[in-house]
Coordinates of N, CA and C in Angstrom, one line a residue:
Chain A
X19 N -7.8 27.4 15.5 CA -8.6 26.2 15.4 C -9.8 26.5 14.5
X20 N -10.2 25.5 13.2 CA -11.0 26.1 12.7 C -12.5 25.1 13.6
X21 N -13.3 25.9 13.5 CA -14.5 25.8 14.0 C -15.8 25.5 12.9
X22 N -16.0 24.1 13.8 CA -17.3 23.4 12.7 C -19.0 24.0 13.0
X23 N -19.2 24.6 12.7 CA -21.1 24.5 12.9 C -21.9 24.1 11.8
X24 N -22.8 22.6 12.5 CA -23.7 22.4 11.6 C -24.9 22.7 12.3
X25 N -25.8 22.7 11.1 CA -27.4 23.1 11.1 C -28.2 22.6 10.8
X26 N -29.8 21.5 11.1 CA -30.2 22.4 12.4 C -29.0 21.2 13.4
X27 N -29.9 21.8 14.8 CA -29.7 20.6 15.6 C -30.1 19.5 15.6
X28 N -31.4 19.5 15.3 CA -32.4 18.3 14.9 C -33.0 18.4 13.9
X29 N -33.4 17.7 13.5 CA -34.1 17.7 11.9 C -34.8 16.1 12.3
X30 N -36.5 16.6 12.0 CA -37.2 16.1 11.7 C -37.9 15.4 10.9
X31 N -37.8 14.3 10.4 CA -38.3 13.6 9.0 C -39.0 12.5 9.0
X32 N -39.8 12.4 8.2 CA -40.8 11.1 8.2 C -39.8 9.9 7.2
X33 N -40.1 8.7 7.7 CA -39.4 7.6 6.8 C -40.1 7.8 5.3
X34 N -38.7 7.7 4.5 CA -38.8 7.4 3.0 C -38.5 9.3 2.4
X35 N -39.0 10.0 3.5 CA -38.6 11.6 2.6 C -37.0 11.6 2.7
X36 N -36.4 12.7 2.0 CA -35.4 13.0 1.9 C -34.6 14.0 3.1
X37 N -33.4 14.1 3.8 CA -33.1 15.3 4.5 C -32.1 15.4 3.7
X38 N -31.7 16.7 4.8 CA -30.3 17.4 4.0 C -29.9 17.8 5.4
X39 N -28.5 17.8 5.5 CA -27.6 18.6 6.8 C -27.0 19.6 6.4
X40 N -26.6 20.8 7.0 CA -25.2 21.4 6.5 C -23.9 21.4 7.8
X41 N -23.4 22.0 7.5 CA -21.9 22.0 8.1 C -21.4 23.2 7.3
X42 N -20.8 24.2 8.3 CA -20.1 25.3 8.0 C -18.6 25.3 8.6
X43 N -17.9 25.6 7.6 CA -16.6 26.0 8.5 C -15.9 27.4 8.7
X44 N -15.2 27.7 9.6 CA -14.7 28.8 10.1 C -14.1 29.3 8.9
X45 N -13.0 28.7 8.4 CA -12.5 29.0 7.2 C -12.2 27.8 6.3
X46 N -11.6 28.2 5.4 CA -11.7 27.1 4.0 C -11.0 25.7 4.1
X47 N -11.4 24.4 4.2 CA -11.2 23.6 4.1 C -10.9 22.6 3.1
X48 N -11.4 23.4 1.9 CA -10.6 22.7 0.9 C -12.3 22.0 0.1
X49 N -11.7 20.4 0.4 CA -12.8 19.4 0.4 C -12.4 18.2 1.4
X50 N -11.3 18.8 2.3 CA -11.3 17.7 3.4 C -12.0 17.8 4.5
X51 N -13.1 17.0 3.9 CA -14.1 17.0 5.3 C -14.6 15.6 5.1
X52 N -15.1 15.3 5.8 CA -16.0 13.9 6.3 C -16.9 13.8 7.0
X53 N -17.8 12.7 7.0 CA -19.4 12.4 7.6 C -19.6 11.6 8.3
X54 N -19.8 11.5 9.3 CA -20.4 10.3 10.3 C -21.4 10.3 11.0
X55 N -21.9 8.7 11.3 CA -23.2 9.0 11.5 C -22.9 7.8 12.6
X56 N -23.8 8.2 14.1 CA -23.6 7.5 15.5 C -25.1 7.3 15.8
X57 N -25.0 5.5 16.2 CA -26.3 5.8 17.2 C -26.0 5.2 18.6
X58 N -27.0 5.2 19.0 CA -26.7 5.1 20.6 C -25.8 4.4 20.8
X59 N -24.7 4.2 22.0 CA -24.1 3.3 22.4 C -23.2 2.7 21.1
X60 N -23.1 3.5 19.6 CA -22.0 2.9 19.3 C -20.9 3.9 18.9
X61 N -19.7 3.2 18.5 CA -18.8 4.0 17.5 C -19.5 5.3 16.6
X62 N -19.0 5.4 16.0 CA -18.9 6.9 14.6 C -19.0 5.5 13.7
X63 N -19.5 6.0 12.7 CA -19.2 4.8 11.2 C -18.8 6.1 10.3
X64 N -17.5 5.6 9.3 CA -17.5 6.6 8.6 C -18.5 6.6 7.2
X65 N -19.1 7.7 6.8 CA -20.0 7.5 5.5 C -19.2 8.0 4.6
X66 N -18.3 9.4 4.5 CA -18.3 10.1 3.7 C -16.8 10.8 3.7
X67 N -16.1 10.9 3.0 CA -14.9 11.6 2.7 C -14.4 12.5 1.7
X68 N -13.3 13.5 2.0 CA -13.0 14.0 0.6 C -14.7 14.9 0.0
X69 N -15.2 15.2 1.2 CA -16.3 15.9 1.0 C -17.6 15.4 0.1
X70 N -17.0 14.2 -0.9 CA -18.3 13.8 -1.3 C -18.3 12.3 -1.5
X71 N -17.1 11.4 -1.4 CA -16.7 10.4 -2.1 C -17.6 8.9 -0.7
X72 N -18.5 8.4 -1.0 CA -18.9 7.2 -0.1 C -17.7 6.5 0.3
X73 N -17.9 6.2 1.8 CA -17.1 5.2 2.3 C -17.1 3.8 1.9
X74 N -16.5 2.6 2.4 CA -16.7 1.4 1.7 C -17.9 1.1 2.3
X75 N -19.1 0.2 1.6 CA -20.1 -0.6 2.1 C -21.3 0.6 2.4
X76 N -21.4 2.1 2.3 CA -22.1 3.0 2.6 C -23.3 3.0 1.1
X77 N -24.5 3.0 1.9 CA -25.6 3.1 0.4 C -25.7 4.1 -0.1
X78 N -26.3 3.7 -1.1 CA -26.4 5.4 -2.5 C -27.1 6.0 -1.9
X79 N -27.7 5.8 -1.3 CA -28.6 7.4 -0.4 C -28.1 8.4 0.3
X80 N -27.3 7.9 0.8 CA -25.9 8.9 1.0 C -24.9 10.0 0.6
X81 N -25.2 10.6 0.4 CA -24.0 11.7 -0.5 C -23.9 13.3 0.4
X82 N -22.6 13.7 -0.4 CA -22.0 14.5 0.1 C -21.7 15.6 -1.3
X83 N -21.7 17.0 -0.7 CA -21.3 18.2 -1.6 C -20.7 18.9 -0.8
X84 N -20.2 19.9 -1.6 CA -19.5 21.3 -1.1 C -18.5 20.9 -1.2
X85 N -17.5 22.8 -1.0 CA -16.3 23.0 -1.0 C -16.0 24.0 -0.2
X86 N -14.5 24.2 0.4 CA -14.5 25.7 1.0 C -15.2 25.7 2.6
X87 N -16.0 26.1 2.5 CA -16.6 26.2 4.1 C -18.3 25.8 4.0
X88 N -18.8 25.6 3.1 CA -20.2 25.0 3.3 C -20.2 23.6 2.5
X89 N -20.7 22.8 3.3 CA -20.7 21.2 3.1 C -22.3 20.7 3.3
X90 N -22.9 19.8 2.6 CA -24.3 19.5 2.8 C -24.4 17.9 2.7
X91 N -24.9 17.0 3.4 CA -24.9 15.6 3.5 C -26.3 15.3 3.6
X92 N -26.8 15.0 2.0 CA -27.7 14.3 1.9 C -28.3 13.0 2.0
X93 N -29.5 12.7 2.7 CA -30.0 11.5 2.4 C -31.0 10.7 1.8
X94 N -31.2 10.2 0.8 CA -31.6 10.3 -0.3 C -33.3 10.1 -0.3
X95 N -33.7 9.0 0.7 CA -34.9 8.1 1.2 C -34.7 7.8 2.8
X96 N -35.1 8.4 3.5 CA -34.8 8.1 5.1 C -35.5 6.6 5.0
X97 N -34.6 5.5 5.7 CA -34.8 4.1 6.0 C -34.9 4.4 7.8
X98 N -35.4 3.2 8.7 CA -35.6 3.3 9.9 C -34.2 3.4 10.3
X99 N -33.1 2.9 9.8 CA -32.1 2.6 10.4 C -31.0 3.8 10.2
X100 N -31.5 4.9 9.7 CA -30.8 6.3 9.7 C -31.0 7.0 10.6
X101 N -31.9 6.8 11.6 CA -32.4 7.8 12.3 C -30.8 8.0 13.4
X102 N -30.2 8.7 13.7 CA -29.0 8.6 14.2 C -28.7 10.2 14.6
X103 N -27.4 10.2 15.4 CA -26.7 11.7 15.2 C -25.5 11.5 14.0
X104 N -25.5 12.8 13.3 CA -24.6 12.8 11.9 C -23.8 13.9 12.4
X105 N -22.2 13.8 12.3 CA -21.0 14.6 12.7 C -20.5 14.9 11.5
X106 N -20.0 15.9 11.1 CA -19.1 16.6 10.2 C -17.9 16.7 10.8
X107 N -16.2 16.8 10.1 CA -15.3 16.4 10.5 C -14.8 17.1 9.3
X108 N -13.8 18.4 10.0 CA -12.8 18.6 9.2 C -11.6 18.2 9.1
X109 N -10.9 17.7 7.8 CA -9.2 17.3 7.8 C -8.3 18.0 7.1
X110 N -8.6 18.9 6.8 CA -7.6 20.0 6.1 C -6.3 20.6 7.8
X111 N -6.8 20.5 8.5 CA -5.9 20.9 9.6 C -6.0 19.7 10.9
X112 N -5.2 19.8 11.9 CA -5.5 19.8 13.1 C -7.2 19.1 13.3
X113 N -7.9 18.1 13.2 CA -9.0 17.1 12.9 C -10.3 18.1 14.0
X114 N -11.2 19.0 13.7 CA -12.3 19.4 14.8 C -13.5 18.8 14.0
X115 N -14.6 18.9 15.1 CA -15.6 18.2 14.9 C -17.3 19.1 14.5
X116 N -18.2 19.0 14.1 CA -18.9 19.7 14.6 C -19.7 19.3 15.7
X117 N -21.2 19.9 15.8 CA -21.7 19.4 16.9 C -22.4 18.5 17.0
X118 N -23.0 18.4 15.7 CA -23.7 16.9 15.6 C -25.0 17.4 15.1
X119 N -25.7 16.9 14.2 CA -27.1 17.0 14.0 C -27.8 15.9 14.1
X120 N -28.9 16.3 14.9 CA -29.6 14.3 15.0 C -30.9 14.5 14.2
X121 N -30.8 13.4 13.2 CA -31.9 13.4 12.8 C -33.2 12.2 13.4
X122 N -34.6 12.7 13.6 CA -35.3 11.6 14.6 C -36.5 11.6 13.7
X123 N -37.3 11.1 13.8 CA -38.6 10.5 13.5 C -39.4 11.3 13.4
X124 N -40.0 12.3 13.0 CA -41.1 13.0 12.7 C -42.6 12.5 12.9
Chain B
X22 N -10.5 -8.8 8.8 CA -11.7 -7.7 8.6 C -10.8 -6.6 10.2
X23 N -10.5 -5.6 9.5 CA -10.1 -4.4 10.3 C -10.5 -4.7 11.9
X24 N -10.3 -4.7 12.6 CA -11.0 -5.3 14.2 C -9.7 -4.3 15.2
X25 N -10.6 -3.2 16.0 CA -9.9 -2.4 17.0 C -10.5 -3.0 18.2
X26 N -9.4 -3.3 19.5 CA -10.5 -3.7 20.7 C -9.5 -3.1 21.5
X27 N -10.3 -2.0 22.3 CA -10.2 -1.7 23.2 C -9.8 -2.1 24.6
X28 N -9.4 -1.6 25.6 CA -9.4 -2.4 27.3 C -10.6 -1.8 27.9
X29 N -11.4 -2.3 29.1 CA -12.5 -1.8 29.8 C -12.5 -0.5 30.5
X30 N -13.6 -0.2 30.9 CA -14.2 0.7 31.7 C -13.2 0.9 33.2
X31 N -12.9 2.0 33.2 CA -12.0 2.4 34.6 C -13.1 3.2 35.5
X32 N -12.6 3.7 36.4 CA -13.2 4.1 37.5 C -11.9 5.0 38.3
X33 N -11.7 6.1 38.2 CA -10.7 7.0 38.3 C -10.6 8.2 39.2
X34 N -10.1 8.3 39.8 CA -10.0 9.6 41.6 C -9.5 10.7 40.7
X35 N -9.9 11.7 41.0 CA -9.6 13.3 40.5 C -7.9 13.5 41.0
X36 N -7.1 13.6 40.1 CA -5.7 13.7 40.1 C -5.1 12.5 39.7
X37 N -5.7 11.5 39.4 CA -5.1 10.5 38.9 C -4.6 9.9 37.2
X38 N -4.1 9.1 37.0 CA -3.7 9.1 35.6 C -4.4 7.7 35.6
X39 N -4.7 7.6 33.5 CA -5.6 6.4 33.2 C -4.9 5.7 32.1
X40 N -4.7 4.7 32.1 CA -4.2 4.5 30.3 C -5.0 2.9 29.7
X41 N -5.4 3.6 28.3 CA -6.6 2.7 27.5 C -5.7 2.5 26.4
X42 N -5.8 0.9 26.2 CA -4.9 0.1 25.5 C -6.1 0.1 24.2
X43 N -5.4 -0.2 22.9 CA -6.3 -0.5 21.7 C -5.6 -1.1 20.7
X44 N -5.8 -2.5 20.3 CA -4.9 -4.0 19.5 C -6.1 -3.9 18.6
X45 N -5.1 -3.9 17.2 CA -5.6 -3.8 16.1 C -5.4 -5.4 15.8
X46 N -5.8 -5.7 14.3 CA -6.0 -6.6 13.8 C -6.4 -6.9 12.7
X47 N -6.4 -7.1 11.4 CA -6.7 -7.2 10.2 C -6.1 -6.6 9.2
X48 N -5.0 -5.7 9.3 CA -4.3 -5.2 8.8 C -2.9 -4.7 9.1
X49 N -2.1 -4.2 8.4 CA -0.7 -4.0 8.3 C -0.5 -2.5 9.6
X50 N 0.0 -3.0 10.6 CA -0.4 -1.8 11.5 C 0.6 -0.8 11.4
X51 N 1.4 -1.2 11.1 CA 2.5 0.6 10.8 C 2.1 1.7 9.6
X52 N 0.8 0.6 8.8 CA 0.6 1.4 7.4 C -0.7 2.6 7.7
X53 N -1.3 2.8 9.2 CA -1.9 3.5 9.4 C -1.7 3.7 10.5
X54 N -1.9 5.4 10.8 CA -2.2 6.3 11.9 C -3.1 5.9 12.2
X55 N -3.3 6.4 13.9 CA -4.4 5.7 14.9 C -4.6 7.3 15.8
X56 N -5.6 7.1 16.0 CA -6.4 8.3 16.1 C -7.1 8.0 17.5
X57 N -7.0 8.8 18.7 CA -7.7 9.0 19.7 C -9.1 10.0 19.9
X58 N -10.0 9.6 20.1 CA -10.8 11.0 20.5 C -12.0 10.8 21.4
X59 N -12.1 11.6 22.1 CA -13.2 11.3 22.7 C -15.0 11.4 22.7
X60 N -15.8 11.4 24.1 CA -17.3 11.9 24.0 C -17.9 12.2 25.3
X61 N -17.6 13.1 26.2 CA -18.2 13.5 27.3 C -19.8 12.6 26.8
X62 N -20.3 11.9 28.3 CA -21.5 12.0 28.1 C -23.0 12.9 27.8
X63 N -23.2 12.4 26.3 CA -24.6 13.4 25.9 C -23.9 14.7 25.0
X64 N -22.4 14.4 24.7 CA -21.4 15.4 24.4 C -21.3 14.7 22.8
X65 N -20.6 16.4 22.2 CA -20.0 15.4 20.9 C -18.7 15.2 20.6
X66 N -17.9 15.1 19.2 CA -16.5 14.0 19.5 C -15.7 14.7 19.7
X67 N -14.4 15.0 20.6 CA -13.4 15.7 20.0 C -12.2 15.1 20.1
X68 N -11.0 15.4 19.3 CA -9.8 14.6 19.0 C -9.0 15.1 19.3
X69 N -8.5 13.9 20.0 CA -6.9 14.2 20.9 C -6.0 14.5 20.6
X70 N -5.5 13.5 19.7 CA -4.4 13.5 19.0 C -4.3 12.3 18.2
X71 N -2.7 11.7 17.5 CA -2.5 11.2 16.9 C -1.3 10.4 16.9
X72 N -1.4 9.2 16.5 CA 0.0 8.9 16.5 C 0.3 7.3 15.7
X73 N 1.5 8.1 14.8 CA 2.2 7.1 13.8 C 2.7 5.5 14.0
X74 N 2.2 5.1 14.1 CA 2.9 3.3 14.8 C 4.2 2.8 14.3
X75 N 4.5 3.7 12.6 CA 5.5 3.0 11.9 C 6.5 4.7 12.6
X76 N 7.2 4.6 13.7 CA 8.0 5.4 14.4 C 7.7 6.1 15.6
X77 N 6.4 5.9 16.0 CA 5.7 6.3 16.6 C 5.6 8.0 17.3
X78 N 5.8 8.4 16.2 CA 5.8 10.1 16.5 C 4.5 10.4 16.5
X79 N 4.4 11.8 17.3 CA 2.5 12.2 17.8 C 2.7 13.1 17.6
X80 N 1.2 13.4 17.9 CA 1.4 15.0 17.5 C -0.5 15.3 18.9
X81 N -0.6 16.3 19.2 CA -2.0 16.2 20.0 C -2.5 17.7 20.4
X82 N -4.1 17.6 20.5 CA -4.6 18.7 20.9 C -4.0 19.6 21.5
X83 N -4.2 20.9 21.1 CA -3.7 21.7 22.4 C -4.0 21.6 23.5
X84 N -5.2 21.2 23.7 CA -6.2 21.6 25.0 C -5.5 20.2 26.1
X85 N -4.7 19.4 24.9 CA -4.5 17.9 25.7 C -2.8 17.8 26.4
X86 N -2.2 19.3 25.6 CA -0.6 19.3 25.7 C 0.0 19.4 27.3
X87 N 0.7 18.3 27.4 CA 0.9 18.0 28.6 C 0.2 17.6 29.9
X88 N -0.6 16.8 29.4 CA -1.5 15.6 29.8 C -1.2 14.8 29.7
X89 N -1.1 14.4 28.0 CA -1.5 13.1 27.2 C -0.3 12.5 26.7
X90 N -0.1 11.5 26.6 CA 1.0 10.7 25.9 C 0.8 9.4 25.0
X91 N 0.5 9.5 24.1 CA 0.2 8.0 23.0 C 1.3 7.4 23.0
X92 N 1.3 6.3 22.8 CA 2.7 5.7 22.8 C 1.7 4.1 21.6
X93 N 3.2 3.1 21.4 CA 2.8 2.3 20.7 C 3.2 0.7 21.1
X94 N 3.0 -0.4 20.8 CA 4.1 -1.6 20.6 C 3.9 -2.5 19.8
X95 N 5.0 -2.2 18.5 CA 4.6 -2.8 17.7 C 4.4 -4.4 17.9
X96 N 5.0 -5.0 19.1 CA 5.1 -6.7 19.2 C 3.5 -7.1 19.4
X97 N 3.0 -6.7 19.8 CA 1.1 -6.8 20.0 C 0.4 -5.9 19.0
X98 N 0.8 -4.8 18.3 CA -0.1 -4.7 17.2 C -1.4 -3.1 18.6
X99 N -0.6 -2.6 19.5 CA -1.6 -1.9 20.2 C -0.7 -0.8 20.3
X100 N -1.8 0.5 20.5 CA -1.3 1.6 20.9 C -2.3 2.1 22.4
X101 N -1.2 2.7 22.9 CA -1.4 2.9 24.2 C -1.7 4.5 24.3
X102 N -3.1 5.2 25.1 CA -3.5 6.5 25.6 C -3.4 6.9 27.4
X103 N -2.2 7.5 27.6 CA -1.9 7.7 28.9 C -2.4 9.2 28.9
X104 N -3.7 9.4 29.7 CA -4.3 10.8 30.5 C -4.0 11.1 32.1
X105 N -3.4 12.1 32.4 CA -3.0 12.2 33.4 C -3.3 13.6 34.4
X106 N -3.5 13.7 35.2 CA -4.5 14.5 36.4 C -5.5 14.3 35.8
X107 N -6.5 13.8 36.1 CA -7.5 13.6 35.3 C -8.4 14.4 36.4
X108 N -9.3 14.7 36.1 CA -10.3 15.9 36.8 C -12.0 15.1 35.9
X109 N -12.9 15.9 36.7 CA -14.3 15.1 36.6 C -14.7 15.3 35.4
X110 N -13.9 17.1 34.3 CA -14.7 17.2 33.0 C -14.1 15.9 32.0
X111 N -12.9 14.9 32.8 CA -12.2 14.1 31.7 C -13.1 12.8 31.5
X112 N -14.9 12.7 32.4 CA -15.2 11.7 32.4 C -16.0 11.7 30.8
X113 N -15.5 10.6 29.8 CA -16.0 10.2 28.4 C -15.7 9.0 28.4
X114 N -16.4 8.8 27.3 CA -16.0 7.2 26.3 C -14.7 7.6 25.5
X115 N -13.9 6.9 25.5 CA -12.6 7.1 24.8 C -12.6 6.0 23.6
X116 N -12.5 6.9 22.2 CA -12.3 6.0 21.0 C -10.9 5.6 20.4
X117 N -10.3 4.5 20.1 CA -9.3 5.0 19.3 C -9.4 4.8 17.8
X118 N -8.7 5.4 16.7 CA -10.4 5.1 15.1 C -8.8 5.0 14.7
X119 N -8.9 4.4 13.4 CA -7.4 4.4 12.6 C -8.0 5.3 11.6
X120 N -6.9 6.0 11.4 CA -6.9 7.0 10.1 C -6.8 6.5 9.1
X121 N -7.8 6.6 7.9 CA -7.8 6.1 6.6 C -6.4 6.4 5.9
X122 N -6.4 8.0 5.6 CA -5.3 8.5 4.3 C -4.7 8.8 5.7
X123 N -4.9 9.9 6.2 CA -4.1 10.3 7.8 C -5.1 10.5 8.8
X124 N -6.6 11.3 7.9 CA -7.2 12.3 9.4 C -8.7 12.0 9.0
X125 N -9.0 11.2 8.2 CA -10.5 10.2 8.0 C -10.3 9.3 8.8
X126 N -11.8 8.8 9.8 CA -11.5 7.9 10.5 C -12.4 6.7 10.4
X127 N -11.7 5.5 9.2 CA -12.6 4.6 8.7 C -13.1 3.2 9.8
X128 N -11.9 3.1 10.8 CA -12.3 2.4 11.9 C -12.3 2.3 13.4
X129 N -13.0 2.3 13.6 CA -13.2 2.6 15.6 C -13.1 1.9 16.3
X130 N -12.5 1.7 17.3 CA -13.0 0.8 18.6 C -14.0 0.4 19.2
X131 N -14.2 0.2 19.8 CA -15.9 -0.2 20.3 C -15.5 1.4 21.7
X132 N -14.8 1.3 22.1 CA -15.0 3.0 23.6 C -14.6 2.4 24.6
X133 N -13.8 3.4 25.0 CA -13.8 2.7 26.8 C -14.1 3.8 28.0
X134 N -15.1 3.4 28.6 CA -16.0 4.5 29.4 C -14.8 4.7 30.9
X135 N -14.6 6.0 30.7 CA -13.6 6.3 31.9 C -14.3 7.4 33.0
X136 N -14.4 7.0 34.0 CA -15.2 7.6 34.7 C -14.1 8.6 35.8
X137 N -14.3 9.9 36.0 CA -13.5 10.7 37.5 C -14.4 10.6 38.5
X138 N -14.4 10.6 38.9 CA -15.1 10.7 40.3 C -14.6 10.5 41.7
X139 N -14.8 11.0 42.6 CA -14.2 11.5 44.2 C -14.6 9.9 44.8

């Protein structure tokens, strides 16, 4: 099974700065990975696939890099309505998850 | 517009079996895989398995083998998640998401909260 760890757990940011996530994988993935971002009481939305390519309807603040086993999902301008947990998703195999990084309000 | 809906909230005895129905809508349903996975509460996602509607072959977690059975019907457009001995770690929200290419998951259900308990 390959194994997702992203970093941090939490990440702290004030509205309008920029964050960054990472996601590591056990072993190489390729560029099949994907990004989602949950808030309370909903579904997963997907943002991000193919490791950097935006989902349909997802804003440019959004983006995605890496290859291989380190992946980073940026956000460009934190808006109120980002504040969420963000999941990394590998698809090169058998679909695992990571753990989730939440990002909250500073 | 893509639309997954789920069946409600159960309430389920430790050794018993649960099954969560999910009717698509907005699209051609044999042209995508549909994807199960779950969320212990306060927990994060993990995926069950999978399964093809246009023949309905699966394929699923280890951790799920010989539990779980996905099944399909094409006349309603739903696929069906049968969990069985279910025990108290099986209490989550259960999603079912359609797979974009196969194993991106561009649409979800709204969850159906399945509770174990004595």
């Amino acid at each position: 099974e390959i194994v997702m760890t992203q970093s941090p757990d939490t990440l702290s940011v004030s509205p309008g700065e920029r964050a960054t996530l990472s996601c590591r994988a056990s072993q190489s993935v390729s560029s099949n990975l994907a990004w989602y971002q949950q808030k309370p009481g909903q579904a997963p939305r997907l943002l991000i696939y193919d490791a950097s390519t935006r989902a349909t309807g997802i804003p440019a603040r959004f983006s995605g890099s890496g290859s291989g086993t380190e992946f980073t999902l940026t956000i460009g301008s934190l808006q109120s309505e980002d504040f969420a947990v963000y999941y990394c998703q590998q698809c090169d195999n058998w679909p695992t998850f990571g753990q989730g990084t939440k990002v909250e309000i500073k | 517009q893509v639309q997954l809906v789920q069946s409600g909230a159960e309430v389920k005895k430790p050794g018993a079996s649960v099954k969560v129905s999910c009717t698509a809508s907005g699209y051609t349903f044999t042209s995508y895989y549909m994807h199960w996975v779950r969320q212990a509460p306060g927990q994060g996602l993990e995926w069950m398995g999978i399964i093809n509607p246009n023949g309905g072959s699966t394929s699923y977690a280890q951790q799920f083998l010989g539990r779980v059975t996905m099944t399909r019907d094409m006349s309603t457009s739903t696929v069906y998640m049968d969990l069985s001995s279910l025990r108290s770690e099986d209490t989550a929200v259960y999603y079912c998401a359609r797979g974009r290419s196969k194993w991106e998951l561009d649409y979800w259900g709204q969850g159906a909260l399945v509770t174990v308990s004595s």
